[in-house]
Amino acid sequence: MSSFIITPKVDVPREFLEIANDFANPLELVREAISNSFDASVNFIRLNFYVEREYGE
């Protein structure tokens, strides 16, 4: 029997938006990311936030 590796391809921006829309409050997304990091026993977490201003709204 031969073995093979399947590598899924992910559209990262689309997945991010889908996940972000699952949360009513944007801060819930941050809380969930930190919680998942602790669950994975990570040693370091870096969070970067950027504000993109949209004019005309």
Tab-separated table of N, CA and C in Angstrom:
chain	number	residue	atom	x	y	z
A	1	MET	N	0.849	-1.174	0.000
A	1	MET	CA	0.000	0.000	0.000
A	1	MET	C	0.897	1.240	0.000
A	2	SER	N	0.664	2.143	-0.910
A	2	SER	CA	1.465	3.364	-0.975
A	2	SER	C	0.833	4.449	-0.099
A	3	SER	N	1.671	5.338	0.380
A	3	SER	CA	1.168	6.443	1.196
A	3	SER	C	1.304	7.748	0.419
A	4	PHE	N	0.527	8.718	0.801
A	4	PHE	CA	0.589	10.008	0.145
A	4	PHE	C	0.231	11.093	1.152
A	5	ILE	N	0.615	12.302	0.842
A	5	ILE	CA	0.343	13.444	1.710
A	5	ILE	C	-0.608	14.392	0.988
A	6	ILE	N	-1.642	14.795	1.691
A	6	ILE	CA	-2.589	15.762	1.155
A	6	ILE	C	-2.349	17.090	1.869
A	7	THR	N	-2.068	18.120	1.108
A	7	THR	CA	-1.862	19.450	1.675
A	7	THR	C	-3.016	20.350	1.240
A	8	PRO	N	-3.887	20.709	2.196
A	8	PRO	CA	-5.019	21.555	1.817
A	8	PRO	C	-4.557	22.966	1.480
A	9	LYS	N	-5.268	23.602	0.566
A	9	LYS	CA	-4.983	24.991	0.215
A	9	LYS	C	-6.078	25.857	0.817
A	10	VAL	N	-5.667	26.955	1.426
A	10	VAL	CA	-6.603	27.828	2.119
A	10	VAL	C	-6.488	29.243	1.570
A	11	ASP	N	-7.623	29.846	1.308
A	11	ASP	CA	-7.670	31.259	0.929
A	11	ASP	C	-7.689	32.042	2.243
A	12	VAL	N	-6.502	32.448	2.715
A	12	VAL	CA	-6.351	33.029	4.047
A	12	VAL	C	-7.240	34.255	4.273
A	13	PRO	N	-7.247	35.252	3.393
A	13	PRO	CA	-8.124	36.409	3.654
A	13	PRO	C	-9.602	36.033	3.753
A	14	ARG	N	-10.040	35.137	2.896
A	14	ARG	CA	-11.450	34.730	2.924
A	14	ARG	C	-11.775	33.986	4.222
A	15	GLU	N	-10.887	33.096	4.645
A	15	GLU	CA	-11.108	32.358	5.890
A	15	GLU	C	-11.123	33.303	7.084
A	16	PHE	N	-10.200	34.282	7.087
A	16	PHE	CA	-10.167	35.253	8.183
A	16	PHE	C	-11.487	36.002	8.275
A	17	LEU	N	-11.985	36.484	7.144
A	17	LEU	CA	-13.252	37.215	7.150
A	17	LEU	C	-14.410	36.335	7.596
A	18	GLU	N	-14.407	35.094	7.180
A	18	GLU	CA	-15.477	34.179	7.592
A	18	GLU	C	-15.451	33.961	9.101
A	19	ILE	N	-14.263	33.749	9.642
A	19	ILE	CA	-14.136	33.555	11.089
A	19	ILE	C	-14.501	34.836	11.827
A	20	ALA	N	-14.010	35.970	11.340
A	20	ALA	CA	-14.293	37.251	11.995
A	20	ALA	C	-15.789	37.534	12.031
A	21	ASN	N	-16.507	37.152	10.996
A	21	ASN	CA	-17.947	37.391	10.950
A	21	ASN	C	-18.726	36.458	11.863
A	22	ASP	N	-18.075	35.421	12.389
A	22	ASP	CA	-18.727	34.515	13.327
A	22	ASP	C	-18.870	35.140	14.712
A	23	PHE	N	-18.164	36.234	14.951
A	23	PHE	CA	-18.176	36.868	16.261
A	23	PHE	C	-18.914	38.200	16.182
A	24	ALA	N	-19.803	38.446	17.157
A	24	ALA	CA	-20.568	39.688	17.170
A	24	ALA	C	-19.681	40.881	17.505
A	25	ASN	N	-18.750	40.684	18.429
A	25	ASN	CA	-17.843	41.744	18.848
A	25	ASN	C	-16.444	41.407	18.343
A	26	PRO	N	-15.778	42.302	17.635
A	26	PRO	CA	-14.436	41.998	17.110
A	26	PRO	C	-13.433	41.585	18.185
A	27	LEU	N	-13.610	42.063	19.416
A	27	LEU	CA	-12.687	41.680	20.488
A	27	LEU	C	-12.820	40.205	20.856
A	28	GLU	N	-13.960	39.599	20.566
A	28	GLU	CA	-14.128	38.169	20.815
A	28	GLU	C	-13.163	37.357	19.963
A	29	LEU	N	-12.872	37.837	18.770
A	29	LEU	CA	-11.917	37.160	17.892
A	29	LEU	C	-10.534	37.150	18.530
A	30	VAL	N	-10.141	38.274	19.129
A	30	VAL	CA	-8.842	38.366	19.803
A	30	VAL	C	-8.811	37.432	21.007
A	31	ARG	N	-9.880	37.450	21.800
A	31	ARG	CA	-9.948	36.582	22.976
A	31	ARG	C	-9.836	35.113	22.583
A	32	GLU	N	-10.517	34.739	21.524
A	32	GLU	CA	-10.484	33.354	21.051
A	32	GLU	C	-9.091	32.971	20.572
A	33	ALA	N	-8.410	33.876	19.881
A	33	ALA	CA	-7.052	33.597	19.404
A	33	ALA	C	-6.099	33.393	20.572
A	34	ILE	N	-6.217	34.225	21.601
A	34	ILE	CA	-5.360	34.080	22.783
A	34	ILE	C	-5.685	32.783	23.508
A	35	SER	N	-6.955	32.480	23.646
A	35	SER	CA	-7.366	31.237	24.300
A	35	SER	C	-6.829	30.018	23.561
A	36	ASN	N	-6.915	30.031	22.239
A	36	ASN	CA	-6.390	28.914	21.446
A	36	ASN	C	-4.886	28.792	21.598
A	37	SER	N	-4.198	29.921	21.740
A	37	SER	CA	-2.747	29.894	21.931
A	37	SER	C	-2.393	29.218	23.245
A	38	PHE	N	-3.121	29.550	24.306
A	38	PHE	CA	-2.866	28.902	25.591
A	38	PHE	C	-3.161	27.408	25.506
A	39	ASP	N	-4.239	27.049	24.825
A	39	ASP	CA	-4.574	25.634	24.661
A	39	ASP	C	-3.467	24.879	23.937
A	40	ALA	N	-2.766	25.564	23.031
A	40	ALA	CA	-1.683	24.940	22.268
A	40	ALA	C	-0.342	25.034	22.997
A	41	SER	N	-0.350	25.581	24.211
A	41	SER	CA	0.858	25.702	25.050
A	41	SER	C	1.977	26.482	24.367
A	42	VAL	N	1.626	27.579	23.720
A	42	VAL	CA	2.650	28.398	23.069
A	42	VAL	C	3.429	29.189	24.113
A	43	ASN	N	4.638	29.581	23.756
A	43	ASN	CA	5.488	30.345	24.661
A	43	ASN	C	5.461	31.837	24.371
A	44	PHE	N	4.966	32.217	23.212
A	44	PHE	CA	5.017	33.616	22.800
A	44	PHE	C	3.817	33.927	21.918
A	45	ILE	N	3.173	35.044	22.183
A	45	ILE	CA	2.047	35.488	21.364
A	45	ILE	C	2.351	36.911	20.907
A	46	ARG	N	2.228	37.163	19.629
A	46	ARG	CA	2.389	38.525	19.103
A	46	ARG	C	1.092	38.912	18.400
A	47	LEU	N	0.545	40.028	18.816
A	47	LEU	CA	-0.671	40.549	18.200
A	47	LEU	C	-0.358	41.909	17.593
A	48	ASN	N	-0.647	42.071	16.343
A	48	ASN	CA	-0.480	43.348	15.655
A	48	ASN	C	-1.841	43.823	15.184
A	49	PHE	N	-2.150	45.063	15.449
A	49	PHE	CA	-3.415	45.640	15.025
A	49	PHE	C	-3.141	46.858	14.168
A	50	TYR	N	-3.882	46.978	13.120
A	50	TYR	CA	-3.761	48.118	12.220
A	50	TYR	C	-5.150	48.699	11.986
A	51	VAL	N	-5.216	49.994	11.924
A	51	VAL	CA	-6.479	50.666	11.634
A	51	VAL	C	-6.434	51.130	10.189
A	52	GLU	N	-7.390	50.681	9.434
A	52	GLU	CA	-7.498	51.106	8.041
A	52	GLU	C	-8.682	52.050	7.939
A	53	ARG	N	-8.395	53.282	7.694
A	53	ARG	CA	-9.455	54.290	7.630
A	53	ARG	C	-10.109	54.270	6.252
A	54	GLU	N	-11.424	54.290	6.272
A	54	GLU	CA	-12.186	54.343	5.031
A	54	GLU	C	-12.943	55.658	5.013
A	55	TYR	N	-12.720	56.433	4.006
A	55	TYR	CA	-13.365	57.736	3.911
A	55	TYR	C	-14.672	57.618	3.140
A	56	GLY	N	-15.614	58.453	3.526
A	56	GLY	CA	-16.891	58.469	2.830
A	56	GLY	C	-17.946	57.615	3.491
A	57	GLU	N	-17.624	57.031	4.626
A	57	GLU	CA	-18.618	56.213	5.326
A	57	GLU	C	-18.988	56.846	6.639
